[in-house]
PDB file of C-alpha atoms in Angstrom:
ATOM      1  CA  GLY A   1    -117.108 -84.587 105.357  1.00 83.00           C
ATOM      2  CA  ASN A   2    -114.522 -81.881 105.680  1.00 88.00           C
ATOM      3  CA  SER A   3    -111.189 -82.586 107.315  1.00 92.00           C
ATOM      4  CA  VAL A   4    -107.754 -81.059 107.823  1.00 95.00           C
ATOM      5  CA  THR A   5    -104.533 -83.006 108.279  1.00 95.00           C
ATOM      6  CA  GLN A   6    -101.404 -81.383 109.678  1.00 94.00           C
ATOM      7  CA  MET A   7     -97.932 -82.705 110.193  1.00 87.00           C
ATOM      8  CA  GLU A   8     -97.372 -83.885 113.702  1.00 85.00           C
ATOM      9  CA  GLY A   9     -95.117 -81.991 116.017  1.00 85.00           C
ATOM     10  CA  PRO A  10     -93.304 -80.910 117.853  1.00 93.00           C
ATOM     11  CA  VAL A  11     -91.114 -79.215 115.299  1.00 95.00           C
ATOM     12  CA  THR A  12     -87.847 -77.987 116.789  1.00 96.00           C
ATOM     13  CA  LEU A  13     -85.725 -75.529 114.823  1.00 97.00           C
ATOM     14  CA  SER A  14     -82.799 -73.277 115.453  1.00 97.00           C
ATOM     15  CA  GLU A  15     -83.311 -69.556 115.083  1.00 97.00           C
ATOM     16  CA  GLU A  16     -83.076 -68.355 111.469  1.00 96.00           C
ATOM     17  CA  ALA A  17     -83.919 -71.802 110.092  1.00 97.00           C
ATOM     18  CA  PHE A  18     -86.508 -72.301 107.359  1.00 97.00           C
ATOM     19  CA  LEU A  19     -89.914 -73.503 108.477  1.00 97.00           C
ATOM     20  CA  THR A  20     -92.487 -75.614 106.675  1.00 97.00           C
ATOM     21  CA  ILE A  21     -95.574 -76.983 108.381  1.00 97.00           C
ATOM     22  CA  ASN A  22     -97.603 -79.176 106.054  1.00 97.00           C
ATOM     23  CA  CYS A  23    -101.368 -78.981 105.840  1.00 97.00           C
ATOM     24  CA  THR A  24    -103.689 -80.853 103.502  1.00 97.00           C
ATOM     25  CA  TYR A  25    -107.441 -80.798 103.416  1.00 96.00           C
ATOM     26  CA  THR A  26    -110.516 -82.621 102.213  1.00 95.00           C
ATOM     27  CA  ALA A  27    -113.598 -80.581 101.450  1.00 91.00           C
ATOM     28  CA  THR A  28    -116.491 -80.288  99.086  1.00 83.00           C
ATOM     29  CA  GLY A  29    -116.570 -77.234  96.890  1.00 82.00           C
ATOM     30  CA  TYR A  30    -114.108 -74.410  97.323  1.00 86.00           C
ATOM     31  CA  PRO A  31    -113.230 -73.822 100.959  1.00 92.00           C
ATOM     32  CA  SER A  32    -111.429 -70.876 102.478  1.00 93.00           C
ATOM     33  CA  LEU A  33    -108.216 -71.830 104.258  1.00 95.00           C
ATOM     34  CA  PHE A  34    -106.655 -70.417 107.408  1.00 95.00           C
ATOM     35  CA  TRP A  35    -103.685 -70.642 109.690  1.00 97.00           C
ATOM     36  CA  TYR A  36    -104.267 -69.803 113.337  1.00 96.00           C
ATOM     37  CA  VAL A  37    -101.515 -69.453 115.930  1.00 95.00           C
ATOM     38  CA  GLN A  38    -101.627 -69.893 119.688  1.00 91.00           C
ATOM     39  CA  TYR A  39     -98.766 -68.319 121.604  1.00 92.00           C
ATOM     40  CA  PRO A  40     -98.095 -69.569 125.140  1.00 88.00           C
ATOM     41  CA  GLY A  41    -100.755 -68.350 127.547  1.00 84.00           C
ATOM     42  CA  GLU A  42    -102.875 -66.734 124.844  1.00 85.00           C
ATOM     43  CA  GLY A  43    -105.941 -67.583 122.805  1.00 85.00           C
ATOM     44  CA  LEU A  44    -105.817 -68.653 119.175  1.00 89.00           C
ATOM     45  CA  GLN A  45    -105.509 -65.813 116.716  1.00 92.00           C
ATOM     46  CA  LEU A  46    -105.724 -65.641 112.969  1.00 93.00           C
ATOM     47  CA  LEU A  47    -102.305 -65.612 111.302  1.00 96.00           C
ATOM     48  CA  LEU A  48    -103.253 -65.615 107.633  1.00 96.00           C
ATOM     49  CA  LYS A  49    -105.872 -66.821 105.211  1.00 94.00           C
ATOM     50  CA  ALA A  50    -106.594 -67.503 101.541  1.00 95.00           C
ATOM     51  CA  THR A  51    -110.025 -67.662 100.023  1.00 92.00           C
ATOM     52  CA  LYS A  52    -109.446 -69.087  96.547  1.00 91.00           C
ATOM     53  CA  ALA A  53    -107.060 -71.241  94.575  1.00 93.00           C
ATOM     54  CA  ASP A  54    -103.562 -69.821  94.022  1.00 95.00           C
ATOM     55  CA  ASP A  55    -104.112 -67.083  96.604  1.00 95.00           C
ATOM     56  CA  LYS A  56    -101.184 -66.501  98.922  1.00 97.00           C
ATOM     57  CA  GLY A  57    -101.839 -65.429 102.485  1.00 96.00           C
ATOM     58  CA  SER A  58     -99.033 -63.694 104.342  1.00 97.00           C
ATOM     59  CA  ASN A  59     -98.415 -62.084 107.710  1.00 97.00           C
ATOM     60  CA  LYS A  60     -95.449 -61.560 110.047  1.00 95.00           C
ATOM     61  CA  GLY A  61     -93.109 -63.193 107.530  1.00 97.00           C
ATOM     62  CA  PHE A  62     -95.267 -66.317 107.256  1.00 98.00           C
ATOM     63  CA  GLU A  63     -96.761 -67.371 103.928  1.00 98.00           C
ATOM     64  CA  ALA A  64     -99.099 -70.068 102.687  1.00 98.00           C
ATOM     65  CA  THR A  65    -100.385 -70.684  99.163  1.00 98.00           C
ATOM     66  CA  TYR A  66    -103.772 -72.257  98.443  1.00 97.00           C
ATOM     67  CA  ARG A  67    -102.990 -75.194  96.116  1.00 96.00           C
ATOM     68  CA  LYS A  68    -106.179 -76.743  94.855  1.00 93.00           C
ATOM     69  CA  GLU A  69    -104.419 -79.351  92.713  1.00 94.00           C
ATOM     70  CA  THR A  70    -102.687 -80.804  95.751  1.00 95.00           C
ATOM     71  CA  THR A  71    -105.375 -79.748  98.290  1.00 96.00           C
ATOM     72  CA  SER A  72    -102.655 -78.187 100.399  1.00 97.00           C
ATOM     73  CA  PHE A  73    -101.978 -74.997 102.343  1.00 98.00           C
ATOM     74  CA  HIS A  74     -98.477 -75.400 103.735  1.00 98.00           C
ATOM     75  CA  LEU A  75     -97.167 -72.750 106.111  1.00 98.00           C
ATOM     76  CA  GLU A  76     -93.668 -71.394 105.471  1.00 98.00           C
ATOM     77  CA  LYS A  77     -91.302 -68.867 106.944  1.00 98.00           C
ATOM     78  CA  GLY A  78     -87.835 -68.161 105.689  1.00 96.00           C
ATOM     79  CA  SER A  79     -86.179 -67.395 109.018  1.00 96.00           C
ATOM     80  CA  VAL A  80     -87.858 -68.275 112.285  1.00 97.00           C
ATOM     81  CA  GLN A  81     -87.328 -66.479 115.561  1.00 97.00           C
ATOM     82  CA  VAL A  82     -87.610 -67.646 119.137  1.00 97.00           C
ATOM     83  CA  SER A  83     -90.757 -65.530 119.402  1.00 96.00           C
ATOM     84  CA  ASP A  84     -92.416 -67.731 116.755  1.00 97.00           C
ATOM     85  CA  SER A  85     -92.560 -70.608 119.227  1.00 97.00           C
ATOM     86  CA  ALA A  86     -96.254 -71.468 119.387  1.00 96.00           C
ATOM     87  CA  VAL A  87     -98.859 -73.971 118.268  1.00 94.00           C
ATOM     88  CA  TYR A  88    -100.050 -73.540 114.681  1.00 96.00           C
ATOM     89  CA  PHE A  89    -103.476 -74.715 113.522  1.00 96.00           C
ATOM     90  CA  CYS A  90    -104.590 -75.144 109.931  1.00 97.00           C
ATOM     91  CA  ALA A  91    -108.323 -74.736 109.348  1.00 95.00           C
ATOM     92  CA  LEU A  92    -110.908 -74.571 106.596  1.00 93.00           C
ATOM     93  CA  LYS A  93    -114.309 -73.015 106.146  1.00 91.00           C
ATOM     94  CA  ALA A  94    -116.625 -74.493 103.555  1.00 85.00           C
ATOM     95  CA  GLY A  95    -119.485 -72.597 102.011  1.00 75.00           C
ATOM     96  CA  THR A  96    -121.341 -69.822 103.763  1.00 69.00           C
ATOM     97  CA  ALA A  97    -121.490 -71.544 107.132  1.00 69.00           C
ATOM     98  CA  SER A  98    -119.461 -69.916 109.875  1.00 72.00           C
ATOM     99  CA  LYS A  99    -118.114 -73.220 111.163  1.00 81.00           C
ATOM    100  CA  LEU A 100    -114.362 -73.885 110.936  1.00 89.00           C
ATOM    101  CA  THR A 101    -112.801 -77.332 110.736  1.00 91.00           C
ATOM    102  CA  PHE A 102    -109.398 -77.429 112.439  1.00 93.00           C
ATOM    103  CA  GLY A 103    -106.360 -79.642 112.209  1.00 93.00           C
ATOM    104  CA  THR A 104    -104.767 -81.059 115.342  1.00 91.00           C
ATOM    105  CA  GLY A 105    -102.176 -78.314 115.624  1.00 93.00           C
ATOM    106  CA  THR A 106     -98.395 -78.393 115.278  1.00 95.00           C
ATOM    107  CA  ARG A 107     -96.177 -77.195 118.078  1.00 95.00           C
ATOM    108  CA  LEU A 108     -93.131 -75.220 116.934  1.00 97.00           C
ATOM    109  CA  GLN A 109     -90.207 -74.663 119.256  1.00 96.00           C
ATOM    110  CA  VAL A 110     -87.431 -72.358 118.135  1.00 97.00           C
ATOM    111  CA  THR A 111     -84.138 -72.377 120.036  1.00 96.00           C
ATOM    112  CA  LEU A 112     -81.168 -70.040 120.008  1.00 93.00           C
TER     113      LEU A 112
ATOM    114  CA  SER B   1    -110.907 -57.430 117.190  1.00 75.00           C
ATOM    115  CA  ALA B   2    -112.265 -58.569 120.544  1.00 82.00           C
ATOM    116  CA  VAL B   3    -110.981 -59.272 124.022  1.00 89.00           C
ATOM    117  CA  ILE B   4    -112.489 -62.469 125.355  1.00 93.00           C
ATOM    118  CA  SER B   5    -112.275 -63.454 129.009  1.00 94.00           C
ATOM    119  CA  GLN B   6    -113.036 -66.967 130.170  1.00 95.00           C
ATOM    120  CA  LYS B   7    -113.525 -68.136 133.727  1.00 96.00           C
ATOM    121  CA  PRO B   8    -112.313 -70.370 135.222  1.00 96.00           C
ATOM    122  CA  SER B   9    -109.012 -70.692 133.398  1.00 95.00           C
ATOM    123  CA  ARG B  10    -108.584 -74.145 134.867  1.00 96.00           C
ATOM    124  CA  ASP B  11    -110.270 -76.416 137.355  1.00 97.00           C
ATOM    125  CA  ILE B  12    -110.086 -79.899 138.754  1.00 97.00           C
ATOM    126  CA  CYS B  13    -113.482 -81.518 139.133  1.00 95.00           C
ATOM    127  CA  GLN B  14    -114.892 -84.678 140.609  1.00 96.00           C
ATOM    128  CA  ARG B  15    -116.723 -87.240 138.538  1.00 97.00           C
ATOM    129  CA  GLY B  16    -120.464 -86.685 138.466  1.00 97.00           C
ATOM    130  CA  THR B  17    -120.343 -82.963 139.161  1.00 97.00           C
ATOM    131  CA  SER B  18    -121.119 -80.092 136.790  1.00 97.00           C
ATOM    132  CA  LEU B  19    -119.127 -76.977 136.028  1.00 97.00           C
ATOM    133  CA  THR B  20    -120.132 -73.757 134.304  1.00 98.00           C
ATOM    134  CA  ILE B  21    -117.653 -71.823 132.201  1.00 98.00           C
ATOM    135  CA  GLN B  22    -118.244 -68.139 131.571  1.00 98.00           C
ATOM    136  CA  CYS B  23    -117.262 -66.174 128.485  1.00 97.00           C
ATOM    137  CA  GLN B  24    -117.298 -62.383 128.512  1.00 97.00           C
ATOM    138  CA  VAL B  25    -116.549 -60.285 125.422  1.00 95.00           C
ATOM    139  CA  ASP B  26    -115.580 -56.621 125.516  1.00 94.00           C
ATOM    140  CA  SER B  27    -117.880 -55.727 122.612  1.00 92.00           C
ATOM    141  CA  GLN B  28    -121.138 -56.890 121.124  1.00 91.00           C
ATOM    142  CA  VAL B  29    -120.676 -59.778 118.748  1.00 88.00           C
ATOM    143  CA  THR B  30    -122.994 -61.519 116.372  1.00 84.00           C
ATOM    144  CA  MET B  31    -121.787 -65.046 116.746  1.00 87.00           C
ATOM    145  CA  MET B  32    -120.425 -66.921 119.726  1.00 92.00           C
ATOM    146  CA  PHE B  33    -119.170 -70.485 119.644  1.00 94.00           C
ATOM    147  CA  TRP B  34    -117.954 -73.117 122.066  1.00 96.00           C
ATOM    148  CA  TYR B  35    -115.159 -75.461 121.049  1.00 95.00           C
ATOM    149  CA  ARG B  36    -113.539 -78.408 122.771  1.00 95.00           C
ATOM    150  CA  GLN B  37    -109.920 -79.429 122.442  1.00 91.00           C
ATOM    151  CA  GLN B  38    -109.231 -82.863 123.838  1.00 88.00           C
ATOM    152  CA  PRO B  39    -105.626 -83.904 124.469  1.00 82.00           C
ATOM    153  CA  GLY B  40    -103.866 -84.489 121.160  1.00 78.00           C
ATOM    154  CA  GLN B  41    -107.011 -83.705 119.189  1.00 82.00           C
ATOM    155  CA  SER B  42    -108.117 -80.866 116.982  1.00 85.00           C
ATOM    156  CA  LEU B  43    -110.597 -78.225 118.051  1.00 89.00           C
ATOM    157  CA  THR B  44    -114.149 -79.531 117.751  1.00 92.00           C
ATOM    158  CA  LEU B  45    -117.165 -77.258 117.603  1.00 93.00           C
ATOM    159  CA  ILE B  46    -119.662 -78.074 120.325  1.00 96.00           C
ATOM    160  CA  ALA B  47    -122.340 -75.538 119.519  1.00 95.00           C
ATOM    161  CA  THR B  48    -123.218 -72.068 118.350  1.00 93.00           C
ATOM    162  CA  ALA B  49    -124.610 -69.951 121.172  1.00 93.00           C
ATOM    163  CA  ASN B  50    -127.664 -68.015 119.981  1.00 87.00           C
ATOM    164  CA  GLN B  51    -128.807 -64.926 121.798  1.00 87.00           C
ATOM    165  CA  GLY B  52    -132.264 -65.350 123.258  1.00 83.00           C
ATOM    166  CA  SER B  53    -132.821 -68.845 121.899  1.00 85.00           C
ATOM    167  CA  GLU B  54    -131.539 -72.379 122.226  1.00 89.00           C
ATOM    168  CA  ALA B  55    -128.015 -73.102 121.082  1.00 92.00           C
ATOM    169  CA  THR B  56    -127.369 -74.994 117.863  1.00 93.00           C
ATOM    170  CA  TYR B  57    -125.479 -78.178 118.643  1.00 95.00           C
ATOM    171  CA  GLU B  58    -123.135 -80.104 116.376  1.00 93.00           C
ATOM    172  CA  SER B  59    -123.479 -83.789 115.779  1.00 92.00           C
ATOM    173  CA  GLY B  60    -122.436 -85.736 118.849  1.00 94.00           C
ATOM    174  CA  PHE B  61    -123.213 -82.973 121.341  1.00 96.00           C
ATOM    175  CA  VAL B  62    -126.515 -82.587 123.205  1.00 96.00           C
ATOM    176  CA  ILE B  63    -128.109 -79.931 125.321  1.00 96.00           C
ATOM    177  CA  ASP B  64    -128.498 -82.146 128.370  1.00 97.00           C
ATOM    178  CA  LYS B  65    -124.745 -82.665 128.543  1.00 97.00           C
ATOM    179  CA  PHE B  66    -123.645 -79.181 127.451  1.00 97.00           C
ATOM    180  CA  PRO B  67    -126.336 -76.634 128.276  1.00 97.00           C
ATOM    181  CA  ILE B  68    -125.481 -73.207 126.934  1.00 97.00           C
ATOM    182  CA  SER B  69    -126.864 -69.799 127.759  1.00 95.00           C
ATOM    183  CA  ARG B  70    -126.464 -66.537 125.923  1.00 95.00           C
ATOM    184  CA  PRO B  71    -128.519 -63.818 127.575  1.00 93.00           C
ATOM    185  CA  ASN B  72    -127.019 -60.938 125.585  1.00 93.00           C
ATOM    186  CA  LEU B  73    -124.530 -60.074 122.841  1.00 92.00           C
ATOM    187  CA  THR B  74    -121.466 -60.039 125.101  1.00 94.00           C
ATOM    188  CA  PHE B  75    -121.852 -63.030 127.423  1.00 96.00           C
ATOM    189  CA  SER B  76    -122.314 -66.782 127.257  1.00 96.00           C
ATOM    190  CA  THR B  77    -121.949 -69.781 129.531  1.00 97.00           C
ATOM    191  CA  LEU B  78    -121.243 -73.417 128.836  1.00 98.00           C
ATOM    192  CA  THR B  79    -122.016 -76.030 131.454  1.00 98.00           C
ATOM    193  CA  VAL B  80    -120.391 -79.442 131.367  1.00 98.00           C
ATOM    194  CA  SER B  81    -122.856 -81.691 133.177  1.00 98.00           C
ATOM    195  CA  ASN B  82    -122.356 -84.936 135.039  1.00 97.00           C
ATOM    196  CA  MET B  83    -118.680 -84.944 134.211  1.00 97.00           C
ATOM    197  CA  SER B  84    -116.558 -88.020 133.584  1.00 96.00           C
ATOM    198  CA  PRO B  85    -112.806 -88.272 132.972  1.00 95.00           C
ATOM    199  CA  GLU B  86    -113.535 -88.265 129.221  1.00 94.00           C
ATOM    200  CA  ASP B  87    -114.679 -84.663 129.591  1.00 96.00           C
ATOM    201  CA  SER B  88    -111.161 -83.606 130.570  1.00 96.00           C
ATOM    202  CA  SER B  89    -110.412 -81.055 127.920  1.00 95.00           C
ATOM    203  CA  ILE B  90    -109.789 -77.443 127.087  1.00 94.00           C
ATOM    204  CA  TYR B  91    -113.026 -75.593 126.384  1.00 97.00           C
ATOM    205  CA  LEU B  92    -112.746 -72.537 124.199  1.00 95.00           C
ATOM    206  CA  CYS B  93    -115.102 -69.653 123.648  1.00 95.00           C
ATOM    207  CA  SER B  94    -114.816 -67.920 120.302  1.00 93.00           C
ATOM    208  CA  VAL B  95    -116.627 -65.093 118.570  1.00 92.00           C
ATOM    209  CA  ALA B  96    -117.107 -63.749 115.081  1.00 87.00           C
ATOM    210  CA  PHE B  97    -118.350 -60.421 113.834  1.00 80.00           C
ATOM    211  CA  GLY B  98    -120.974 -59.982 111.178  1.00 72.00           C
ATOM    212  CA  GLY B  99    -122.305 -63.318 109.999  1.00 65.00           C
ATOM    213  CA  GLY B 100    -118.996 -65.057 110.523  1.00 62.00           C
ATOM    214  CA  HIS B 101    -118.668 -65.376 106.768  1.00 68.00           C
ATOM    215  CA  THR B 102    -115.019 -64.300 106.689  1.00 73.00           C
ATOM    216  CA  GLY B 103    -114.005 -67.231 108.857  1.00 74.00           C
ATOM    217  CA  GLU B 104    -112.059 -65.024 111.241  1.00 84.00           C
ATOM    218  CA  LEU B 105    -112.661 -66.101 114.793  1.00 88.00           C
ATOM    219  CA  PHE B 106    -111.407 -64.568 118.025  1.00 89.00           C
ATOM    220  CA  PHE B 107    -110.707 -66.928 120.887  1.00 90.00           C
ATOM    221  CA  GLY B 108    -110.509 -66.792 124.617  1.00 90.00           C
ATOM    222  CA  GLU B 109    -107.559 -68.411 126.370  1.00 90.00           C
ATOM    223  CA  GLY B 110    -109.594 -71.470 127.156  1.00 93.00           C
ATOM    224  CA  SER B 111    -110.705 -73.273 130.283  1.00 96.00           C
ATOM    225  CA  ARG B 112    -108.725 -76.390 131.108  1.00 95.00           C
ATOM    226  CA  LEU B 113    -110.843 -78.945 132.953  1.00 96.00           C
ATOM    227  CA  THR B 114    -109.483 -82.058 134.566  1.00 96.00           C
ATOM    228  CA  VAL B 115    -112.032 -84.589 135.777  1.00 96.00           C
ATOM    229  CA  LEU B 116    -110.900 -87.116 138.344  1.00 95.00           C
TER     230      LEU B 116
END
């Protein structure tokens, strides 16, 4: 079946540090890949996505590249801010079904 | 986008009781889903709520335990029946527009249930 594996958190960084949150997946066919973010007290929201190999999704300074050869979709940001503190979820969607398969989430805490 | 309101936001329940969670959306949506997030676990899809017909349940989830209603395109309820401590979880309502083919979901803030 389909699955998503994320690095465990929490990840604690100082402001302006470089961020990488690893995500790898197992899926049949060619899934679409997503990063969702959950800020404190809010619902999950889509951060970025990529629908085919070598696509790069980007939003709010975050980027992730769909790497089929390594089945990965790592999330990166060059300089994090305190306001980026949140839980980040990697997810995939396989085929035409609307169902998403999520990773366990990685909590990021950014300090001054 | 969509604004999704869930009630209750949290509750503490006794073993053996049932609790109904409501999900209200500010616009008509095609697809509504219920997810569960157990402590330290990923989000798991419970079922797709279908308007005017029975919900479609994922493997491991049954209607008797998680009855779902969806009377219209903006509202759904999930009931957690005969609760046990293992049902302690965050329950999330989510929606998608169109056929959900883009994979973009909108989520409510979740309902945190603690079963004693």
